[in-house]
Coordinates of N, CA and C in Angstrom, one line a residue:
Chain R
D1 N 173.9 -79.1 83.5 CA 173.2 -79.3 82.2 C 173.3 -78.0 81.4
A2 N 173.5 -78.3 80.1 CA 173.6 -77.1 79.2 C 172.2 -76.5 79.1
K3 N 172.3 -75.1 78.9 CA 171.0 -74.4 78.8 C 170.6 -74.4 77.3
T4 N 169.4 -74.5 77.0 CA 168.9 -74.5 75.7 C 167.9 -73.3 75.5
T5 N 167.9 -72.8 74.2 CA 166.9 -71.7 73.9 C 166.1 -72.1 72.7
Q6 N 164.8 -71.8 72.9 CA 163.8 -72.2 71.8 C 162.9 -71.0 71.6
P7 N 162.3 -70.8 70.4 CA 161.3 -69.8 70.2 C 160.1 -70.1 71.1
P8 N 159.5 -69.0 71.6 CA 158.4 -69.3 72.5 C 157.1 -69.9 71.8
S9 N 156.9 -69.6 70.6 CA 155.7 -70.2 69.9 C 156.0 -70.3 68.4
M10 N 155.2 -71.2 67.8 CA 155.3 -71.4 66.3 C 153.9 -71.9 65.9
D11 N 153.6 -71.6 64.6 CA 152.4 -72.1 64.0 C 152.8 -73.0 62.8
C12 N 152.0 -74.0 62.5 CA 152.3 -74.9 61.4 C 150.9 -75.3 60.8
A13 N 150.8 -75.3 59.5 CA 149.6 -75.8 58.9 C 149.5 -77.3 58.9
E14 N 148.3 -77.8 59.2 CA 148.1 -79.2 59.2 C 148.5 -79.9 57.9
G15 N 149.2 -81.0 58.1 CA 149.7 -81.7 56.9 C 151.1 -81.3 56.5
R16 N 151.6 -80.2 56.9 CA 152.9 -79.7 56.6 C 153.9 -80.2 57.6
A17 N 155.2 -80.0 57.2 CA 156.3 -80.4 58.2 C 156.4 -79.3 59.2
A18 N 156.5 -79.7 60.5 CA 156.8 -78.7 61.5 C 158.3 -78.8 61.9
N19 N 159.0 -77.7 61.8 CA 160.5 -77.7 62.1 C 160.7 -76.8 63.3
L20 N 161.1 -77.5 64.4 CA 161.2 -76.8 65.7 C 162.7 -76.6 66.0
P21 N 163.2 -75.4 66.1 CA 164.7 -75.2 66.3 C 165.0 -75.2 67.8
C22 N 166.3 -75.5 68.1 CA 166.8 -75.4 69.5 C 168.3 -75.0 69.4
N23 N 168.6 -74.1 70.2 CA 170.1 -73.7 70.4 C 170.6 -74.3 71.7
H24 N 171.7 -74.9 71.6 CA 172.4 -75.4 72.8 C 173.9 -75.3 72.6
S25 N 174.3 -74.0 72.6 CA 175.7 -73.7 72.2 C 176.7 -74.1 73.3
T26 N 176.3 -74.3 74.6 CA 177.2 -74.7 75.6 C 177.1 -76.2 76.0
I27 N 176.5 -77.0 75.1 CA 176.4 -78.4 75.3 C 177.8 -79.0 75.5
S28 N 177.9 -80.0 76.4 CA 179.2 -80.6 76.6 C 179.2 -81.9 75.8
G29 N 180.4 -82.5 75.7 CA 180.6 -83.6 74.8 C 179.8 -84.9 75.2
N30 N 179.5 -85.0 76.4 CA 178.8 -86.2 76.9 C 177.3 -85.9 77.1
E31 N 176.8 -84.8 76.7 CA 175.4 -84.5 76.8 C 174.6 -84.8 75.5
Y32 N 173.5 -85.4 75.6 CA 172.6 -85.7 74.5 C 171.6 -84.6 74.4
V33 N 171.0 -84.5 73.2 CA 169.8 -83.6 73.0 C 168.6 -84.5 73.1
Y34 N 167.7 -84.1 74.0 CA 166.4 -84.8 74.2 C 165.3 -83.9 73.8
W35 N 164.2 -84.4 73.2 CA 163.0 -83.7 73.0 C 161.8 -84.4 73.6
Y36 N 161.0 -83.6 74.3 CA 159.8 -84.0 74.9 C 158.7 -83.1 74.4
R37 N 157.4 -83.6 74.5 CA 156.3 -82.7 74.3 C 155.3 -82.9 75.4
Q38 N 154.5 -81.8 75.6 CA 153.5 -81.9 76.7 C 152.2 -81.3 76.1
I39 N 151.2 -82.2 76.0 CA 149.9 -81.8 75.6 C 149.2 -81.4 76.9
H40 N 148.3 -80.4 76.7 CA 147.7 -79.7 77.8 C 147.3 -80.6 78.9
S41 N 147.8 -80.4 80.2 CA 147.4 -81.1 81.4 C 147.8 -82.5 81.4
Q42 N 148.7 -83.0 80.5 CA 149.2 -84.3 80.6 C 150.6 -84.3 81.0
G43 N 151.2 -85.4 81.3 CA 152.6 -85.5 81.6 C 153.4 -85.4 80.3
P44 N 154.6 -84.8 80.4 CA 155.5 -84.8 79.2 C 155.7 -86.2 78.6
Q45 N 155.9 -86.2 77.3 CA 156.1 -87.4 76.6 C 157.4 -87.3 75.8
Y46 N 158.2 -88.4 76.0 CA 159.5 -88.4 75.3 C 159.3 -88.6 73.8
I47 N 160.0 -87.8 73.0 CA 159.9 -88.0 71.5 C 161.1 -88.7 70.9
I48 N 162.3 -88.1 71.2 CA 163.5 -88.6 70.5 C 164.7 -88.0 71.2
H49 N 165.9 -88.6 71.0 CA 167.1 -88.0 71.5 C 168.3 -88.4 70.6
G50 N 169.4 -87.7 70.7 CA 170.5 -88.0 69.8 C 171.8 -87.3 70.4
L51 N 172.9 -87.8 70.0 CA 174.2 -87.3 70.5 C 174.8 -86.4 69.4
K52 N 175.1 -87.0 68.2 CA 175.7 -86.2 67.1 C 175.2 -86.6 65.8
N53 N 174.6 -87.8 65.7 CA 174.1 -88.2 64.4 C 172.6 -87.9 64.3
N54 N 172.1 -87.7 63.1 CA 170.7 -87.5 63.0 C 169.9 -88.8 63.3
E55 N 168.8 -88.6 63.9 CA 168.0 -89.7 64.4 C 166.6 -89.6 63.8
T56 N 165.9 -90.8 63.6 CA 164.5 -90.8 63.2 C 163.8 -91.9 63.9
N57 N 162.6 -91.7 64.3 CA 161.8 -92.8 64.8 C 160.3 -92.5 64.3
E58 N 159.4 -93.3 64.8 CA 158.0 -93.2 64.2 C 157.4 -91.9 64.5
M59 N 157.9 -91.1 65.4 CA 157.3 -89.8 65.8 C 157.9 -88.7 65.1
A60 N 159.2 -88.7 64.9 CA 159.9 -87.5 64.4 C 161.3 -87.8 64.0
S61 N 161.9 -86.7 63.4 CA 163.3 -86.8 63.1 C 164.1 -85.7 63.8
L62 N 165.3 -86.0 64.2 CA 166.1 -85.0 64.9 C 167.4 -84.8 64.1
I63 N 167.6 -83.5 63.7 CA 168.8 -83.1 63.0 C 169.7 -82.3 63.9
I64 N 170.9 -82.8 64.1 CA 171.9 -82.1 65.0 C 173.0 -81.5 64.1
T65 N 173.3 -80.2 64.3 CA 174.4 -79.7 63.4 C 175.7 -80.3 63.8
E66 N 176.7 -80.2 62.9 CA 178.0 -80.9 63.1 C 178.7 -80.4 64.3
D67 N 178.6 -79.1 64.6 CA 179.2 -78.5 65.8 C 178.4 -78.8 67.1
R68 N 177.2 -79.4 66.9 CA 176.4 -79.7 68.0 C 175.8 -78.5 68.8
K69 N 175.9 -77.4 68.2 CA 175.4 -76.2 68.9 C 173.9 -75.9 68.7
S70 N 173.3 -76.6 67.8 CA 171.9 -76.5 67.6 C 171.3 -77.7 67.0
S71 N 170.0 -77.8 67.1 CA 169.3 -79.0 66.5 C 167.9 -78.6 66.1
T72 N 167.3 -79.4 65.3 CA 165.9 -79.2 64.8 C 165.1 -80.5 64.9
L73 N 164.0 -80.4 65.5 CA 163.0 -81.5 65.6 C 162.1 -81.3 64.4
I74 N 161.9 -82.4 63.7 CA 161.0 -82.3 62.5 C 159.8 -83.3 62.7
L75 N 158.6 -82.7 62.7 CA 157.4 -83.6 62.6 C 157.0 -83.6 61.2
P76 N 157.1 -84.7 60.4 CA 157.0 -84.6 59.0 C 155.6 -84.2 58.4
H77 N 154.6 -84.6 59.1 CA 153.2 -84.3 58.6 C 152.4 -83.9 59.9
A78 N 152.4 -82.7 60.2 CA 151.8 -82.3 61.5 C 150.3 -82.5 61.5
T79 N 149.7 -82.9 62.6 CA 148.3 -83.1 62.7 C 147.9 -82.2 63.9
L80 N 146.6 -82.0 64.0 CA 146.0 -81.2 65.1 C 146.5 -81.8 66.5
R81 N 146.6 -83.1 66.5 CA 147.1 -83.7 67.8 C 148.5 -83.4 68.2
D82 N 149.3 -82.8 67.3 CA 150.6 -82.4 67.6 C 150.7 -81.1 68.2
T83 N 149.6 -80.4 68.4 CA 149.5 -79.1 69.1 C 149.9 -79.4 70.6
A84 N 151.0 -78.8 71.0 CA 151.6 -79.1 72.3 C 152.8 -78.1 72.6
V85 N 153.3 -78.2 73.8 CA 154.6 -77.5 74.1 C 155.7 -78.5 73.9
Y86 N 156.7 -78.1 73.2 CA 157.8 -78.9 72.9 C 159.1 -78.4 73.6
Y87 N 159.7 -79.4 74.3 CA 160.9 -79.0 75.1 C 162.1 -79.7 74.6
C88 N 163.2 -78.9 74.4 CA 164.5 -79.4 74.0 C 165.4 -79.3 75.3
I89 N 166.0 -80.4 75.6 CA 166.8 -80.5 76.8 C 168.2 -81.1 76.5
A90 N 169.2 -80.6 77.0 CA 170.5 -81.2 76.9 C 170.9 -81.8 78.2
S91 N 171.1 -83.1 78.2 CA 171.5 -83.8 79.5 C 172.3 -85.1 79.2
K92 N 172.9 -85.6 80.2 CA 173.6 -86.9 80.1 C 172.6 -88.0 80.2
T93 N 173.0 -89.2 79.8 CA 172.1 -90.4 79.9 C 172.1 -90.9 81.3
S94 N 173.1 -90.6 82.1 CA 173.1 -91.1 83.5 C 172.1 -90.4 84.3
Y95 N 171.9 -90.8 85.5 CA 170.8 -90.3 86.4 C 171.3 -88.9 86.9
D96 N 170.7 -87.9 86.2 CA 171.2 -86.6 86.4 C 170.1 -85.6 86.4
K97 N 170.4 -84.3 86.7 CA 169.4 -83.3 86.6 C 168.9 -83.2 85.2
V98 N 167.6 -83.2 85.1 CA 166.9 -82.9 83.8 C 166.1 -81.7 83.9
I99 N 166.6 -80.6 83.4 CA 166.0 -79.3 83.6 C 165.2 -78.8 82.3
F100 N 164.0 -78.5 82.5 CA 163.1 -78.1 81.4 C 163.2 -76.5 81.3
G101 N 163.4 -76.1 80.1 CA 163.3 -74.6 79.8 C 161.8 -74.3 79.4
P102 N 161.6 -73.1 79.0 CA 160.2 -72.7 78.7 C 159.6 -73.4 77.5
G103 N 160.4 -74.0 76.6 CA 159.8 -74.7 75.4 C 159.2 -73.9 74.4
T104 N 158.8 -74.5 73.3 CA 158.1 -73.9 72.2 C 156.6 -74.4 72.2
S105 N 155.7 -73.5 72.2 CA 154.3 -73.8 72.0 C 153.9 -73.9 70.6
L106 N 153.7 -75.1 70.1 CA 153.4 -75.3 68.7 C 151.9 -75.4 68.5
S107 N 151.4 -74.6 67.6 CA 149.9 -74.7 67.3 C 149.8 -75.2 65.8
V108 N 149.1 -76.3 65.6 CA 148.9 -76.8 64.3 C 147.5 -76.3 63.9
I109 N 147.5 -75.6 62.7 CA 146.3 -74.9 62.3 C 145.6 -75.7 61.1
P110 N 144.3 -75.9 61.2 CA 143.6 -76.6 60.1 C 143.7 -75.9 58.8
Chain V
D1 N 155.1 -103.4 80.5 CA 154.5 -102.3 81.2 C 155.4 -101.1 81.1
T2 N 155.0 -100.1 80.4 CA 155.8 -98.9 80.2 C 155.1 -97.7 80.8
E3 N 154.4 -97.9 81.9 CA 153.7 -96.8 82.6 C 154.3 -96.4 83.9
V4 N 154.1 -95.1 84.1 CA 154.3 -94.6 85.5 C 152.9 -94.2 86.0
T5 N 152.6 -94.7 87.1 CA 151.2 -94.5 87.7 C 151.3 -93.6 88.9
Q6 N 150.5 -92.6 88.8 CA 150.5 -91.6 90.0 C 149.1 -91.6 90.6
T7 N 149.1 -91.6 91.9 CA 147.8 -91.5 92.6 C 148.0 -90.6 93.8
P8 N 147.0 -89.8 94.2 CA 145.7 -89.7 93.5 C 145.9 -88.7 92.3
K9 N 144.9 -88.7 91.4 CA 144.9 -87.8 90.3 C 144.6 -86.4 90.7
H10 N 143.8 -86.2 91.7 CA 143.4 -84.9 92.2 C 143.4 -85.0 93.8
L11 N 143.9 -83.9 94.4 CA 144.0 -83.9 95.9 C 143.7 -82.5 96.3
V12 N 142.8 -82.3 97.2 CA 142.5 -81.0 97.8 C 142.8 -81.2 99.3
M13 N 143.6 -80.3 99.8 CA 144.0 -80.4 101.3 C 144.1 -79.0 101.9
G14 N 143.8 -79.0 103.2 CA 144.0 -77.7 103.9 C 145.4 -77.6 104.4
M15 N 145.7 -76.4 104.8 CA 147.1 -76.1 105.2 C 147.6 -76.8 106.4
T16 N 146.7 -77.4 107.2 CA 147.2 -78.2 108.4 C 147.2 -79.7 108.1
N17 N 146.7 -80.1 106.9 CA 146.7 -81.5 106.7 C 148.0 -82.1 106.4
K18 N 148.0 -83.5 106.5 CA 149.2 -84.3 106.0 C 148.6 -85.2 105.0
K19 N 149.2 -85.2 103.8 CA 148.8 -86.1 102.8 C 150.1 -86.7 102.1
S20 N 149.9 -87.6 101.2 CA 151.0 -88.2 100.4 C 150.6 -88.4 99.0
L21 N 151.5 -88.2 98.1 CA 151.4 -88.5 96.7 C 152.2 -89.8 96.4
K22 N 151.7 -90.6 95.6 CA 152.3 -91.9 95.3 C 152.6 -92.1 93.8
C23 N 153.8 -92.7 93.5 CA 154.2 -92.9 92.2 C 154.8 -94.3 92.1
E24 N 154.4 -95.1 91.0 CA 154.8 -96.5 90.9 C 155.2 -96.7 89.4
Q25 N 156.3 -97.5 89.3 CA 156.7 -98.0 87.9 C 157.3 -99.4 88.1
H26 N 157.1 -100.2 87.0 CA 157.5 -101.5 87.0 C 158.4 -101.8 85.8
M27 N 159.2 -100.8 85.4 CA 160.0 -100.9 84.2 C 161.4 -101.2 84.6
G28 N 161.7 -101.4 85.9 CA 163.1 -101.7 86.3 C 164.0 -100.5 86.3
H29 N 163.4 -99.3 86.2 CA 164.2 -98.0 86.2 C 164.7 -97.8 87.6
R30 N 166.0 -97.3 87.7 CA 166.6 -97.1 89.0 C 166.7 -95.6 89.3
A31 N 166.2 -94.7 88.5 CA 166.1 -93.3 88.9 C 164.6 -92.9 88.8
M32 N 164.2 -92.1 89.8 CA 162.9 -91.6 89.9 C 162.9 -90.1 90.3
Y33 N 162.0 -89.4 89.8 CA 162.0 -87.9 89.8 C 160.7 -87.4 90.3
W34 N 160.7 -86.3 91.0 CA 159.5 -85.5 91.3 C 159.8 -84.1 90.7
Y35 N 158.7 -83.7 89.9 CA 158.7 -82.3 89.4 C 157.4 -81.6 89.9
K36 N 157.5 -80.3 89.9 CA 156.3 -79.5 90.2 C 156.1 -78.6 89.0
Q37 N 154.8 -78.4 88.6 CA 154.5 -77.6 87.4 C 153.3 -76.7 87.7
K38 N 153.6 -75.4 87.7 CA 152.5 -74.4 87.8 C 152.0 -74.1 86.4
A39 N 150.8 -73.6 86.3 CA 150.1 -73.3 85.1 C 151.0 -72.5 84.1
K40 N 151.0 -72.9 82.9 CA 151.7 -72.2 81.8 C 153.3 -72.1 82.0
K41 N 153.8 -72.9 82.9 CA 155.2 -72.9 83.2 C 155.8 -74.3 82.9
P42 N 157.1 -74.4 82.7 CA 157.7 -75.8 82.5 C 157.8 -76.5 83.8
P43 N 157.9 -77.9 83.7 CA 158.1 -78.6 85.0 C 159.4 -78.2 85.6
E44 N 159.3 -78.1 87.0 CA 160.5 -77.7 87.8 C 160.9 -78.8 88.6
L45 N 162.2 -79.2 88.5 CA 162.7 -80.3 89.2 C 162.7 -80.1 90.7
M46 N 162.3 -81.1 91.5 CA 162.3 -81.0 92.9 C 163.3 -82.0 93.5
F47 N 163.2 -83.3 93.2 CA 164.0 -84.3 93.8 C 164.4 -85.4 92.7
V48 N 165.6 -86.0 92.9 CA 165.9 -87.2 92.1 C 166.4 -88.2 93.1
Y49 N 165.9 -89.4 92.9 CA 166.3 -90.6 93.6 C 167.1 -91.5 92.6
S50 N 168.2 -92.0 93.0 CA 169.0 -92.9 92.2 C 169.3 -94.1 93.0
Y51 N 168.9 -95.3 92.6 CA 169.1 -96.5 93.4 C 168.6 -96.3 94.8
E52 N 167.4 -95.8 94.9 CA 166.6 -95.6 96.1 C 167.3 -94.7 97.1
K53 N 168.3 -93.9 96.6 CA 168.9 -92.9 97.5 C 168.7 -91.5 96.9
L54 N 168.4 -90.6 97.8 CA 168.2 -89.2 97.3 C 169.5 -88.7 96.8
S55 N 169.5 -88.3 95.5 CA 170.8 -87.8 94.9 C 170.7 -86.3 94.6
I56 N 169.5 -85.8 94.4 CA 169.4 -84.4 94.1 C 168.2 -83.8 94.8
N57 N 168.4 -82.7 95.5 CA 167.3 -82.0 96.2 C 167.5 -80.6 95.7
E58 N 166.6 -80.0 95.0 CA 166.7 -78.7 94.4 C 166.2 -77.6 95.4
S59 N 166.8 -77.7 96.6 CA 166.4 -76.7 97.7 C 164.9 -76.6 97.9
V60 N 164.3 -77.7 98.0 CA 162.9 -77.8 98.2 C 162.5 -77.6 99.7
P61 N 161.5 -76.8 100.0 CA 161.2 -76.6 101.4 C 160.8 -77.9 102.1
S62 N 161.1 -78.0 103.4 CA 161.0 -79.2 104.2 C 159.5 -79.7 104.3
R63 N 158.6 -78.8 104.0 CA 157.2 -79.3 104.0 C 156.9 -80.3 102.9
F64 N 157.8 -80.5 102.0 CA 157.8 -81.6 101.0 C 158.8 -82.6 101.4
S65 N 158.4 -83.8 101.7 CA 159.4 -84.9 102.1 C 159.3 -86.1 101.2
P66 N 160.3 -86.3 100.4 CA 160.2 -87.5 99.5 C 160.7 -88.8 100.2
E67 N 160.2 -89.9 99.7 CA 160.6 -91.2 100.2 C 160.6 -92.2 99.1
C68 N 161.6 -93.1 99.1 CA 161.7 -94.1 98.1 C 161.8 -95.5 98.8
P69 N 160.7 -96.1 99.1 CA 160.7 -97.3 99.9 C 161.4 -98.5 99.2
N70 N 161.2 -98.5 97.8 CA 161.8 -99.6 97.0 C 162.0 -99.1 95.6
S71 N 162.6 -99.9 94.8 CA 163.0 -99.5 93.4 C 161.8 -99.1 92.5
S72 N 160.6 -99.5 92.9 CA 159.4 -99.3 92.1 C 158.5 -98.2 92.6
L73 N 158.7 -97.7 93.8 CA 157.8 -96.8 94.4 C 158.5 -95.5 94.9
L74 N 157.8 -94.4 94.7 CA 158.3 -93.1 95.1 C 157.1 -92.4 95.7
N75 N 157.3 -91.9 96.9 CA 156.2 -91.1 97.6 C 156.7 -89.6 97.8
L76 N 155.7 -88.8 97.9 CA 156.0 -87.4 98.3 C 155.0 -87.0 99.4
H77 N 155.6 -86.9 100.6 CA 154.8 -86.6 101.8 C 154.6 -85.1 101.9
L78 N 153.4 -84.6 102.2 CA 153.1 -83.2 102.2 C 152.5 -82.8 103.6
H79 N 153.1 -81.7 104.1 CA 152.7 -81.3 105.4 C 152.8 -79.8 105.5
A80 N 151.7 -79.2 106.1 CA 151.7 -77.7 106.3 C 152.0 -77.0 105.0
L81 N 151.3 -77.3 104.0 CA 151.6 -76.7 102.7 C 150.9 -75.3 102.7
Q82 N 151.3 -74.5 101.7 CA 150.8 -73.2 101.5 C 149.9 -73.2 100.2
P83 N 149.0 -72.2 100.1 CA 148.2 -72.2 98.8 C 149.1 -72.1 97.6
E84 N 150.2 -71.4 97.7 CA 151.1 -71.3 96.5 C 151.8 -72.6 96.1
D85 N 151.6 -73.7 96.9 CA 152.1 -75.0 96.6 C 151.1 -75.7 95.7
S86 N 150.0 -75.1 95.4 CA 149.0 -75.7 94.5 C 149.6 -75.8 93.1
A87 N 149.6 -77.0 92.5 CA 150.3 -77.2 91.3 C 150.0 -78.7 90.8
L88 N 150.5 -79.0 89.6 CA 150.6 -80.3 89.1 C 151.9 -81.0 89.5
Y89 N 151.9 -82.1 90.2 CA 153.1 -82.7 90.6 C 153.3 -84.0 89.8
L90 N 154.4 -84.0 89.1 CA 154.7 -85.0 88.1 C 155.8 -85.9 88.6
C91 N 155.6 -87.2 88.4 CA 156.7 -88.2 88.7 C 157.2 -88.7 87.4
A92 N 158.5 -89.1 87.4 CA 159.1 -89.7 86.2 C 160.1 -90.7 86.6
S93 N 160.4 -91.6 85.7 CA 161.5 -92.6 85.9 C 162.4 -92.6 84.7
S94 N 163.6 -93.1 84.9 CA 164.5 -93.3 83.7 C 165.4 -94.4 83.9
Q95 N 166.0 -94.9 82.8 CA 167.0 -95.9 82.9 C 168.3 -95.3 82.4
R96 N 169.5 -95.9 82.9 CA 170.7 -95.2 82.8 C 171.2 -95.2 81.3
N97 N 171.0 -96.3 80.6 CA 171.7 -96.4 79.3 C 171.1 -95.5 78.2
T98 N 169.8 -95.1 78.4 CA 169.2 -94.3 77.3 C 168.8 -92.9 77.9
G99 N 168.4 -92.8 79.1 CA 168.2 -91.5 79.8 C 166.9 -90.9 79.6
E100 N 166.0 -91.4 78.7 CA 164.8 -90.7 78.5 C 163.9 -90.9 79.7
L101 N 163.1 -89.8 80.0 CA 162.2 -89.9 81.2 C 160.9 -90.4 80.7
F102 N 160.3 -91.2 81.6 CA 158.9 -91.6 81.4 C 158.1 -91.0 82.5
F103 N 157.1 -90.2 82.1 CA 156.3 -89.4 83.1 C 155.0 -90.1 83.3
G104 N 154.5 -89.9 84.5 CA 153.1 -90.2 84.9 C 152.2 -89.0 84.4
E105 N 150.9 -89.1 84.6 CA 150.0 -88.1 84.2 C 149.9 -87.0 85.3
G106 N 150.5 -87.2 86.4 CA 150.5 -86.1 87.4 C 149.4 -86.2 88.5
S107 N 149.7 -85.6 89.6 CA 148.7 -85.4 90.6 C 148.4 -83.9 90.8
R108 N 147.2 -83.5 90.6 CA 146.9 -82.1 90.7 C 146.5 -81.7 92.1
L109 N 147.3 -80.9 92.7 CA 147.1 -80.6 94.1 C 146.6 -79.2 94.3
T110 N 145.5 -79.1 95.1 CA 145.0 -77.8 95.5 C 145.1 -77.6 97.0
V111 N 145.7 -76.6 97.5 CA 145.9 -76.3 98.9 C 145.0 -75.1 99.3
L112 N 144.1 -75.3 100.2 CA 143.1 -74.3 100.5 C 143.6 -73.5 101.8

């Protein structure tokens, strides 16, 4: 699995967009970018994933650069309930190792 | 049903005890995972089962013994654990064509 790097922490004002960056410069061609988040003491929750096209769902948008070496998760209107640790992972869709890095601790501030 | 159910939610055991953690999913997923998570750390992969066969063991000590009796059920048998094994144990499942993991809420284990 490709290693990813994320800033350890970020703040975001409530109601503003939260933009969480991730670098995955060694990602291979068949690896997708997955995002999960973990709210304190709960199991991680899947948010979104993509290969090379930008993706959007009801939770977030994922922007992947053309060279696929980095991506940004966008929470369009952050709420206090979005305070969590966000993990960016590069892995294949097949049954494979899914390795979590340290993630980004996002604090949404009133 | 999009849930992964883990039992028990909390477990306290002594170092000489034998106990088991249980994980169940009814989404038809053919891969199931055990992770261990210490406080303020990311989940750490322990085992992966694919089609009920152990496919990945991340050099986990033998005092942790996984078992996958059928495609819906995953157990983690615990024996002679150490206090440093106290952690949140997370189970997850996934399907091949999309790859996202569905996690349970975890079993919080305390070893005295």
